[in-house]
Amino acid sequence: MVSAAWLPPEALRAIGSRRAVVRGEGPPVETVVREIAAAGGHVTFNETPTAPADFYLDSGYGSPEGFTLQRSDGVTYVRAGDGNGLLYGFFEVVRRGEAAFGADFGPEEHRPVMRRRMLDHWDNVAVHPVMGQVERGYSGGSIFWDNGKLRDDLDRVSAYARLLAATGINAVAINNVNVHAAEARLLTDRLDDVATIADRFRPYGIRTHLSVSFASPVTLGGLPTADPVDPAVVSWWERAVAAVYDRIPDFGGFVVKADSEGQPGPFAYGRDHADGANLLADALAPHGGVVHWRAFVYNHRQDWRDRSTDRARAAFDHFAPLDGRFRDNAVVQVKYGPIDFQPREPVSPVILAMPNTRLAVEFQVTQEYTGQQKHACYLAPQWSELLNWNGVADIAATGDGVVAVSNVGDDPQWTGHPLAQANLYAFGRLAWNPALDPAAILDEWADLTFGPGLREPLHDILDDSWRTYESYTAPLGVGFMVQPGHHYGPSVDGYEYTPWGTYHFADRDGVGVDRTVATGTGFTAQYPQPWCDVYESVATCPDELLLFFHHVPYTHVLHSGATVVQHIYDSHFAGAEAAERMRTRWHDVTLPDAALHAKVSDLLDEQVRSAREWRDQINTYFYRKSGVPDAHGRRIY
Amino acid sequence: MVSAAWLPPEALRAIGSRRAVVRGEGPPVETVVREIAAAGGHVTFNETPTAPADFYLDSGYGSPEGFTLQRSDGVTYVRAGDGNGLLYGFFEVVRRGEAAFGADFGPEEHRPVMRRRMLDHWDNVAVHPVMGQVERGYSGGSIFWDNGKLRDDLDRVSAYARLLAATGINAVAINNVNVHAAEARLLTDRLDDVATIADRFRPYGIRTHLSVSFASPVTLGGLPTADPVDPAVVSWWERAVAAVYDRIPDFGGFVVKADSEGQPGPFAYGRDHADGANLLADALAPHGGVVHWRAFVYNHRQDWRDRSTDRARAAFDHFAPLDGRFRDNAVVQVKYGPIDFQPREPVSPVILAMPNTRLAVEFQVTQEYTGQQKHACYLAPQWSELLNWNGVADIAATGDGVVAVSNVGDDPQWTGHPLAQANLYAFGRLAWNPALDPAAILDEWADLTFGPGLREPLHDILDDSWRTYESYTAPLGVGFMVQPGHHYGPSVDGYEYTPWGTYHFADRDGVGVDRTVATGTGFTAQYPQPWCDVYESVATCPDELLLFFHHVPYTHVLHSGATVVQHIYDSHFAGAEAAERMRTRWHDVTLPDAALHAKVSDLLDEQVRSAREWRDQINTYFYRKSGVPDAHGRRIY
């Protein structure tokens, strides 16, 4: 029994009692017709209605994917630019429910801010010996792949596509950016698998994308090289792409992780990432495809003894000099922060440094570093904060898109933690419009999923859950301090002496990474004014990022008035207490589905346990190092 | 091509040119006959020789497994107590080579000090998802098992048995003490597999033992309980054991890990370990079998916050009160130290606390915590030191046996690191006679394995290698500081906040575990006088165990005159330098087998790299914590 998530039958009740008229062409329009009929509504499709209708949905008006919503004289109108616009307009009506059929309103114009709103699946085709079926997946197996093969039953993919369409997602990459042997072959002799999945996404206005290996001309094509300027390589990619579009005319394009964590890339041939990305972009361009080229390139075999190398600098150092050299259909996909999806990072300076490049900001809906769907952690406030941050907002407003790693698997609740559905929903909504208020998105999700009455407890539990998670984990933006490998739970020194470039440099006197120009790695210089100055100085650096940019004594006084070490103690006691309050609040909630309630209760028990473990390990670690007792005399082990 | 190890044809050259007369019965005697013939010698077996012989081997004189060796009037005599004694006498002659056929000597009486000289294989039948085919194995796959099945070709087992017989080993347990589902069935429906292996060991005087699950009556027998006092359980074991002896009349017995790290045991039924061990001992007694019952029982889900629980205390607390309650054929198998096979631990107080119990001391030939056969680390000095330690020597002299976890796999060199063969050889020799000098054993091994000429470089490389390993890893007996899980390489805090009970408690002021009666966990009270007093006081506690027993300031001055922190720096710089010297010394060695030389060179490169990594991580960790600079100004990162 798979959860209906935010589209249970109840959510479409207002539609079900109406007479609708639909006009338009193409699979998404047909989907709207089917949805209305399935909800019990009466629908006239591309014919003259025999009776007056409550609800008119027309396509062919205005901009692609956009729609105008209006109610006048007791009739509700969706006038959409195309089939996708019609679908999004329909789901906007679903969100409003009876309100869409009450008092007159509008006309309201709606169109997506981001042209591509994408989810990347880190799903492996073959089960990886370490990472399993889904890399960084916390929701069971893959909805696409099962132990090397395409799943027999893909109804879950259709149901997933429907959920995504209701949020505005229009692109999905169906395999892991780490492309192993079995996955590589999706591009060629396993193209049928891709086409079968694309058939499931098409009715919901979603284009299918593929992660490919830069080495494909060698590993699949038998060429002696994958050098991007080699004519045989260029021609191999042209033929491969043509074959893909022959089979899947609306194929979306490629995602590439190159020269990163062991994946092949252009560096092997003395070429740069613009050479690499443009090779694929040129092959895709005649067919309308796009390549998402990830900027996550750094030295993952760093020597911890080497204090001059700074992983935070790497993406900028590699990519900023290439600004202007990427094709129009090459999108540089940049993680939101300079390191790796931490609960708190500054915005990546790459996003601010490439005005002549199409960029997409990358988030994780999957909670690799934010509780792995064992912790309730509503991430929309983080994404909203980043997407609306000075400078990023401008990029986002004109940007090519936003991408996130999906948190979905074959779990009955889709996302492991039932409350993690809110993150998937919110990501789609913020991708559509980054100006939306995370609290308002939560209202939408709560009403659709549970019906009225659950807004208040869900706000109490989720609104501050990201900041709560931040408060009981690594302090003041320093990041990591997670268990190596799986990344769940605390290990303060877990990455301190590793090759991964993620250090905190805590000693008996202080903690933090000096990334200043004056005395550190010079990373602050990658930011434009005023941010380079703001981050360069401890006097102006925001508290929550202090240890990301500076190594300071434990006695350093924050803007908040607390010393660094007292802040560590205070935030960790407060964070663990907040987790306890989340649990208590949930206990007061009544749900018709007792098993669902119990599942969330169990997860909150684990969150409370884990938050206490974080609290105690972090506090003990810094007490042992600093020797400074807690000002309030609380228990530090 | 499998290494001949210490029995290459050259090692038997002196035999091959002689005329021998052998008299006796049984498989080991027949093995001697085959050995002489294979070496090219002329042998008369249980018949009157037609010509005078150089070499007489008779059985039926003296104590079991013993032999008298003599050369008089130009004839060499082995007069043995039984077939095993004849085999051991034969291999003693092999060790001596031409010297056994030179000037007259003797009669010398030889007999094993230990009655059972045993190797335990932690080989899994089915590949374990985490531990693989061999738990803590660093020499490839298992020589017995391959992916769930008995190997088709067991010639490696025969070759292994021959090597072991030459050292005096007379018992082998063929499966992991962690008994999973497939392994459990060896006791019943997979008994044929055991019998097939026993057929391979029998000619070499080695009895086959089996690790069994205490829950077998439930999991294999379908009984509702495994309670050791339940008559149905008693009878199930009686029948199971009778079936084993029916099939394998010289079966050795069982090894049991009970109530330990998740393995089932008598605690579940409110019984103690004497109840559990005696259940199996009683079933085995009528057939002459023995149960080895491991004393490795502790709480592996300890809370690191709990400073009162002390894993070091656990074995004594569980077992010492049971002294006198174990059957004569129940052997309590005790790890040499109170924790877990660390490079330096005090002797386990359990060994000194059970005068009315048959005990076996347990070592690891497999180098779980001593470099995993990537580091050359000759362990005979450690074993010798422990076996000859005050009090233990008495036990050892009258003891039931000594056991070690084997380091052998299907690797062409048997032991991964070619020099790790020395540990396997030395273990057997020390089990035969703990008074043997580790340096003399190394001579034997070097001569047999490489012929003359390699003694000197091998002594230079191996004699101090255990102390070198100790010097660049965890300091002053504090132990662990290894990477969690696989246990290779440094992670100072890797186990500090885990449930495993292996902590160092380093803070900015000092380091070590207070196990005193006065202020600590009281562990020192488990030792008899004078040791409880010696360990209780920092004034008398030996330097090398200081941090095992005491938490002291970094400025504490050792008996050596150095402060604790300066000792940490000094020993780690010295240890890494010693590893470099080992490598340099090996480069001067000439071997006919260039591939073998290169393999050892590569491993020594890794040892040097790893020793530097240990040095730098440990030094940096303690410099960051203590703030004390190195007195000699060396580079600490």
PDB file of C-alpha atoms in Angstrom, chain B residues 307-506:
ATOM      1  CA  ARG B 307      32.677   5.891  33.331  1.00  0.00           C
ATOM      2  CA  SER B 308      31.999   3.121  35.847  1.00  0.00           C
ATOM      3  CA  THR B 309      31.792   0.214  33.406  1.00  0.00           C
ATOM      4  CA  ASP B 310      35.206  -1.122  32.403  1.00  0.00           C
ATOM      5  CA  ARG B 311      35.474  -3.641  29.611  1.00  0.00           C
ATOM      6  CA  ALA B 312      38.837  -4.801  31.011  1.00  0.00           C
ATOM      7  CA  ARG B 313      37.034  -6.112  34.082  1.00  0.00           C
ATOM      8  CA  ALA B 314      34.452  -8.147  32.225  1.00  0.00           C
ATOM      9  CA  ALA B 315      36.112 -11.524  31.626  1.00  0.00           C
ATOM     10  CA  PHE B 316      37.305 -11.795  35.232  1.00  0.00           C
ATOM     11  CA  ASP B 317      33.948 -10.681  36.611  1.00  0.00           C
ATOM     12  CA  HIS B 318      32.169 -13.334  34.568  1.00  0.00           C
ATOM     13  CA  PHE B 319      34.624 -16.215  34.873  1.00  0.00           C
ATOM     14  CA  ALA B 320      36.779 -16.008  38.001  1.00  0.00           C
ATOM     15  CA  PRO B 321      33.863 -16.769  40.333  1.00  0.00           C
ATOM     16  CA  LEU B 322      33.266 -19.970  38.360  1.00  0.00           C
ATOM     17  CA  ASP B 323      36.719 -21.429  39.066  1.00  0.00           C
ATOM     18  CA  GLY B 324      36.414 -25.100  39.953  1.00  0.00           C
ATOM     19  CA  ARG B 325      33.033 -25.540  38.368  1.00  0.00           C
ATOM     20  CA  PHE B 326      34.215 -26.472  34.879  1.00  0.00           C
ATOM     21  CA  ARG B 327      34.555 -30.079  33.770  1.00  0.00           C
ATOM     22  CA  ASP B 328      37.978 -31.526  33.058  1.00  0.00           C
ATOM     23  CA  ASN B 329      37.329 -31.459  29.340  1.00  0.00           C
ATOM     24  CA  ALA B 330      36.105 -27.869  29.368  1.00  0.00           C
ATOM     25  CA  VAL B 331      38.911 -25.477  28.576  1.00  0.00           C
ATOM     26  CA  VAL B 332      38.345 -21.801  29.250  1.00  0.00           C
ATOM     27  CA  GLN B 333      40.010 -19.978  26.383  1.00  0.00           C
ATOM     28  CA  VAL B 334      41.277 -16.581  27.531  1.00  0.00           C
ATOM     29  CA  LYS B 335      42.670 -13.796  25.342  1.00  0.00           C
ATOM     30  CA  TYR B 336      46.129 -12.881  26.574  1.00  0.00           C
ATOM     31  CA  GLY B 337      45.044  -9.404  27.552  1.00  0.00           C
ATOM     32  CA  PRO B 338      41.927  -8.045  29.182  1.00  0.00           C
ATOM     33  CA  ILE B 339      40.761  -6.108  26.114  1.00  0.00           C
ATOM     34  CA  ASP B 340      41.352  -7.447  22.610  1.00  0.00           C
ATOM     35  CA  PHE B 341      44.642  -8.477  21.032  1.00  0.00           C
ATOM     36  CA  GLN B 342      46.251  -5.040  21.296  1.00  0.00           C
ATOM     37  CA  PRO B 343      49.978  -4.653  20.589  1.00  0.00           C
ATOM     38  CA  ARG B 344      50.435  -4.000  24.300  1.00  0.00           C
ATOM     39  CA  GLU B 345      48.204  -5.144  27.108  1.00  0.00           C
ATOM     40  CA  PRO B 346      48.859  -6.450  30.581  1.00  0.00           C
ATOM     41  CA  VAL B 347      48.322 -10.160  30.996  1.00  0.00           C
ATOM     42  CA  SER B 348      44.664 -11.000  31.530  1.00  0.00           C
ATOM     43  CA  PRO B 349      44.016 -11.436  35.270  1.00  0.00           C
ATOM     44  CA  VAL B 350      41.687 -14.309  34.389  1.00  0.00           C
ATOM     45  CA  ILE B 351      44.762 -16.409  33.609  1.00  0.00           C
ATOM     46  CA  LEU B 352      45.979 -15.918  37.186  1.00  0.00           C
ATOM     47  CA  ALA B 353      42.613 -16.356  38.845  1.00  0.00           C
ATOM     48  CA  MET B 354      41.447 -19.852  37.945  1.00  0.00           C
ATOM     49  CA  PRO B 355      43.858 -22.417  39.406  1.00  0.00           C
ATOM     50  CA  ASN B 356      41.163 -25.093  39.378  1.00  0.00           C
ATOM     51  CA  THR B 357      40.197 -24.637  35.748  1.00  0.00           C
ATOM     52  CA  ARG B 358      41.855 -25.829  32.589  1.00  0.00           C
ATOM     53  CA  LEU B 359      42.862 -22.738  30.653  1.00  0.00           C
ATOM     54  CA  ALA B 360      44.135 -21.975  27.197  1.00  0.00           C
ATOM     55  CA  VAL B 361      45.690 -18.627  26.337  1.00  0.00           C
ATOM     56  CA  GLU B 362      44.528 -17.145  23.030  1.00  0.00           C
ATOM     57  CA  PHE B 363      46.679 -15.112  20.640  1.00  0.00           C
ATOM     58  CA  GLN B 364      46.216 -13.678  17.168  1.00  0.00           C
ATOM     59  CA  VAL B 365      48.612 -14.794  14.473  1.00  0.00           C
ATOM     60  CA  THR B 366      46.350 -12.877  12.118  1.00  0.00           C
ATOM     61  CA  GLN B 367      47.486  -9.299  12.530  1.00  0.00           C
ATOM     62  CA  GLU B 368      44.157  -7.615  13.182  1.00  0.00           C
ATOM     63  CA  TYR B 369      45.666  -4.931  15.390  1.00  0.00           C
ATOM     64  CA  THR B 370      49.299  -5.317  14.382  1.00  0.00           C
ATOM     65  CA  GLY B 371      49.358  -4.197  10.761  1.00  0.00           C
ATOM     66  CA  GLN B 372      47.062  -6.656   9.015  1.00  0.00           C
ATOM     67  CA  GLN B 373      49.902  -8.358   7.189  1.00  0.00           C
ATOM     68  CA  LYS B 374      50.705  -5.105   5.453  1.00  0.00           C
ATOM     69  CA  HIS B 375      53.200  -4.337   8.213  1.00  0.00           C
ATOM     70  CA  ALA B 376      56.078  -6.660   8.987  1.00  0.00           C
ATOM     71  CA  CYS B 377      55.543  -7.335  12.681  1.00  0.00           C
ATOM     72  CA  TYR B 378      57.175 -10.425  14.181  1.00  0.00           C
ATOM     73  CA  LEU B 379      54.970 -11.307  17.120  1.00  0.00           C
ATOM     74  CA  ALA B 380      56.978 -14.096  18.758  1.00  0.00           C
ATOM     75  CA  PRO B 381      58.642 -11.632  21.187  1.00  0.00           C
ATOM     76  CA  GLN B 382      55.201 -10.517  22.386  1.00  0.00           C
ATOM     77  CA  TRP B 383      53.924 -14.076  22.814  1.00  0.00           C
ATOM     78  CA  SER B 384      57.144 -15.146  24.469  1.00  0.00           C
ATOM     79  CA  GLU B 385      57.010 -12.227  26.873  1.00  0.00           C
ATOM     80  CA  LEU B 386      53.432 -13.035  27.836  1.00  0.00           C
ATOM     81  CA  LEU B 387      53.885 -16.799  28.083  1.00  0.00           C
ATOM     82  CA  ASN B 388      56.940 -16.378  30.272  1.00  0.00           C
ATOM     83  CA  TRP B 389      55.514 -13.618  32.438  1.00  0.00           C
ATOM     84  CA  ASN B 390      55.493 -14.283  36.169  1.00  0.00           C
ATOM     85  CA  GLY B 391      52.541 -16.454  37.024  1.00  0.00           C
ATOM     86  CA  VAL B 392      51.608 -17.178  33.433  1.00  0.00           C
ATOM     87  CA  ALA B 393      54.730 -19.295  33.084  1.00  0.00           C
ATOM     88  CA  ASP B 394      53.437 -21.610  35.815  1.00  0.00           C
ATOM     89  CA  ILE B 395      50.078 -21.883  34.134  1.00  0.00           C
ATOM     90  CA  ALA B 396      51.675 -22.365  30.764  1.00  0.00           C
ATOM     91  CA  ALA B 397      53.948 -25.081  32.077  1.00  0.00           C
ATOM     92  CA  THR B 398      51.026 -27.143  33.286  1.00  0.00           C
ATOM     93  CA  GLY B 399      48.422 -25.623  31.029  1.00  0.00           C
ATOM     94  CA  ASP B 400      46.052 -27.289  28.760  1.00  0.00           C
ATOM     95  CA  GLY B 401      47.065 -25.430  25.718  1.00  0.00           C
ATOM     96  CA  VAL B 402      47.525 -22.362  23.687  1.00  0.00           C
ATOM     97  CA  VAL B 403      45.363 -21.193  20.828  1.00  0.00           C
ATOM     98  CA  ALA B 404      45.788 -18.592  18.113  1.00  0.00           C
ATOM     99  CA  VAL B 405      43.730 -17.227  15.285  1.00  0.00           C
ATOM    100  CA  SER B 406      45.387 -18.316  12.051  1.00  0.00           C
ATOM    101  CA  ASN B 407      46.744 -15.838   9.508  1.00  0.00           C
ATOM    102  CA  VAL B 408      46.398 -18.216   6.562  1.00  0.00           C
ATOM    103  CA  GLY B 409      44.255 -17.878   3.457  1.00  0.00           C
ATOM    104  CA  ASP B 410      44.334 -18.877  -0.181  1.00  0.00           C
ATOM    105  CA  ASP B 411      47.011 -16.274  -0.898  1.00  0.00           C
ATOM    106  CA  PRO B 412      49.978 -17.747  -2.826  1.00  0.00           C
ATOM    107  CA  GLN B 413      52.242 -16.756   0.065  1.00  0.00           C
ATOM    108  CA  TRP B 414      49.773 -18.280   2.563  1.00  0.00           C
ATOM    109  CA  THR B 415      49.860 -15.215   4.801  1.00  0.00           C
ATOM    110  CA  GLY B 416      49.585 -12.164   2.526  1.00  0.00           C
ATOM    111  CA  HIS B 417      52.835 -10.651   3.709  1.00  0.00           C
ATOM    112  CA  PRO B 418      55.555 -13.223   2.988  1.00  0.00           C
ATOM    113  CA  LEU B 419      57.338 -12.338   6.222  1.00  0.00           C
ATOM    114  CA  ALA B 420      54.149 -13.047   8.179  1.00  0.00           C
ATOM    115  CA  GLN B 421      54.883 -16.737   7.594  1.00  0.00           C
ATOM    116  CA  ALA B 422      57.377 -16.298  10.424  1.00  0.00           C
ATOM    117  CA  ASN B 423      54.535 -15.631  12.836  1.00  0.00           C
ATOM    118  CA  LEU B 424      52.712 -18.811  11.886  1.00  0.00           C
ATOM    119  CA  TYR B 425      55.897 -20.811  12.259  1.00  0.00           C
ATOM    120  CA  ALA B 426      56.824 -19.173  15.547  1.00  0.00           C
ATOM    121  CA  PHE B 427      53.413 -19.674  17.064  1.00  0.00           C
ATOM    122  CA  GLY B 428      53.612 -23.420  16.590  1.00  0.00           C
ATOM    123  CA  ARG B 429      57.104 -23.536  18.014  1.00  0.00           C
ATOM    124  CA  LEU B 430      56.216 -21.454  21.080  1.00  0.00           C
ATOM    125  CA  ALA B 431      53.129 -23.570  21.627  1.00  0.00           C
ATOM    126  CA  TRP B 432      55.424 -26.591  21.673  1.00  0.00           C
ATOM    127  CA  ASN B 433      57.820 -24.883  24.021  1.00  0.00           C
ATOM    128  CA  PRO B 434      57.219 -21.355  25.359  1.00  0.00           C
ATOM    129  CA  ALA B 435      60.799 -21.229  26.589  1.00  0.00           C
ATOM    130  CA  LEU B 436      62.186 -21.120  23.050  1.00  0.00           C
ATOM    131  CA  ASP B 437      63.986 -17.917  22.170  1.00  0.00           C
ATOM    132  CA  PRO B 438      62.088 -15.902  19.514  1.00  0.00           C
ATOM    133  CA  ALA B 439      65.407 -15.041  17.870  1.00  0.00           C
ATOM    134  CA  ALA B 440      66.358 -18.710  17.646  1.00  0.00           C
ATOM    135  CA  ILE B 441      62.960 -19.515  16.169  1.00  0.00           C
ATOM    136  CA  LEU B 442      63.566 -16.825  13.589  1.00  0.00           C
ATOM    137  CA  ASP B 443      66.872 -18.503  12.720  1.00  0.00           C
ATOM    138  CA  GLU B 444      65.089 -21.806  12.174  1.00  0.00           C
ATOM    139  CA  TRP B 445      62.439 -20.193  10.020  1.00  0.00           C
ATOM    140  CA  ALA B 446      64.920 -18.148   7.999  1.00  0.00           C
ATOM    141  CA  ASP B 447      67.166 -21.139   7.285  1.00  0.00           C
ATOM    142  CA  LEU B 448      64.313 -23.450   6.355  1.00  0.00           C
ATOM    143  CA  THR B 449      62.533 -20.904   4.203  1.00  0.00           C
ATOM    144  CA  PHE B 450      65.384 -19.099   2.458  1.00  0.00           C
ATOM    145  CA  GLY B 451      68.387 -21.333   3.071  1.00  0.00           C
ATOM    146  CA  PRO B 452      71.482 -19.954   4.741  1.00  0.00           C
ATOM    147  CA  GLY B 453      72.477 -16.291   4.494  1.00  0.00           C
ATOM    148  CA  LEU B 454      69.321 -14.409   5.299  1.00  0.00           C
ATOM    149  CA  ARG B 455      69.438 -14.600   9.083  1.00  0.00           C
ATOM    150  CA  GLU B 456      71.129 -11.279   9.576  1.00  0.00           C
ATOM    151  CA  PRO B 457      68.861  -9.018   7.498  1.00  0.00           C
ATOM    152  CA  LEU B 458      65.774 -10.829   8.770  1.00  0.00           C
ATOM    153  CA  HIS B 459      66.868 -10.276  12.350  1.00  0.00           C
ATOM    154  CA  ASP B 460      67.513  -6.631  11.587  1.00  0.00           C
ATOM    155  CA  ILE B 461      64.074  -6.264  10.073  1.00  0.00           C
ATOM    156  CA  LEU B 462      61.972  -8.468  12.336  1.00  0.00           C
ATOM    157  CA  ASP B 463      63.551  -8.746  15.806  1.00  0.00           C
ATOM    158  CA  ASP B 464      62.291  -5.369  16.999  1.00  0.00           C
ATOM    159  CA  SER B 465      59.378  -5.061  14.590  1.00  0.00           C
ATOM    160  CA  TRP B 466      56.717  -5.646  17.242  1.00  0.00           C
ATOM    161  CA  ARG B 467      58.149  -2.931  19.483  1.00  0.00           C
ATOM    162  CA  THR B 468      58.530  -0.700  16.441  1.00  0.00           C
ATOM    163  CA  TYR B 469      54.871  -1.235  15.608  1.00  0.00           C
ATOM    164  CA  GLU B 470      53.971  -0.457  19.201  1.00  0.00           C
ATOM    165  CA  SER B 471      56.065   2.702  19.111  1.00  0.00           C
ATOM    166  CA  TYR B 472      54.296   4.282  16.146  1.00  0.00           C
ATOM    167  CA  THR B 473      50.751   3.294  17.167  1.00  0.00           C
ATOM    168  CA  ALA B 474      48.728   3.931  20.357  1.00  0.00           C
ATOM    169  CA  PRO B 475      51.111   5.018  23.124  1.00  0.00           C
ATOM    170  CA  LEU B 476      51.938   3.523  26.531  1.00  0.00           C
ATOM    171  CA  GLY B 477      49.437   0.666  26.502  1.00  0.00           C
ATOM    172  CA  VAL B 478      46.336   2.793  25.971  1.00  0.00           C
ATOM    173  CA  GLY B 479      45.360   0.698  22.945  1.00  0.00           C
ATOM    174  CA  PHE B 480      42.998   1.084  20.036  1.00  0.00           C
ATOM    175  CA  MET B 481      43.132   4.498  18.270  1.00  0.00           C
ATOM    176  CA  VAL B 482      42.477   2.483  15.115  1.00  0.00           C
ATOM    177  CA  GLN B 483      40.014   3.153  12.328  1.00  0.00           C
ATOM    178  CA  PRO B 484      36.641   1.759  13.399  1.00  0.00           C
ATOM    179  CA  GLY B 485      35.398  -1.381  11.723  1.00  0.00           C
ATOM    180  CA  HIS B 486      38.354  -2.589   9.718  1.00  0.00           C
ATOM    181  CA  HIS B 487      40.944  -1.570  12.359  1.00  0.00           C
ATOM    182  CA  TYR B 488      43.705  -0.586   9.915  1.00  0.00           C
ATOM    183  CA  GLY B 489      45.430   2.737  10.316  1.00  0.00           C
ATOM    184  CA  PRO B 490      45.071   5.484  12.894  1.00  0.00           C
ATOM    185  CA  SER B 491      41.964   7.225  14.191  1.00  0.00           C
ATOM    186  CA  VAL B 492      42.706   8.534  17.639  1.00  0.00           C
ATOM    187  CA  ASP B 493      39.083   9.236  18.500  1.00  0.00           C
ATOM    188  CA  GLY B 494      37.746   6.465  16.270  1.00  0.00           C
ATOM    189  CA  TYR B 495      36.419   4.443  19.208  1.00  0.00           C
ATOM    190  CA  GLU B 496      36.240   7.219  21.777  1.00  0.00           C
ATOM    191  CA  TYR B 497      32.482   7.803  21.620  1.00  0.00           C
ATOM    192  CA  THR B 498      31.355   4.313  20.634  1.00  0.00           C
ATOM    193  CA  PRO B 499      29.647   1.496  22.569  1.00  0.00           C
ATOM    194  CA  TRP B 500      32.745  -0.729  22.423  1.00  0.00           C
ATOM    195  CA  GLY B 501      34.323   0.156  25.755  1.00  0.00           C
ATOM    196  CA  THR B 502      37.706   1.081  24.279  1.00  0.00           C
ATOM    197  CA  TYR B 503      38.499   4.621  25.334  1.00  0.00           C
ATOM    198  CA  HIS B 504      41.554   6.765  26.075  1.00  0.00           C
ATOM    199  CA  PHE B 505      39.876   9.786  27.715  1.00  0.00           C
ATOM    200  CA  ALA B 506      42.398  12.281  26.357  1.00  0.00           C
TER     201      ALA B 506
END
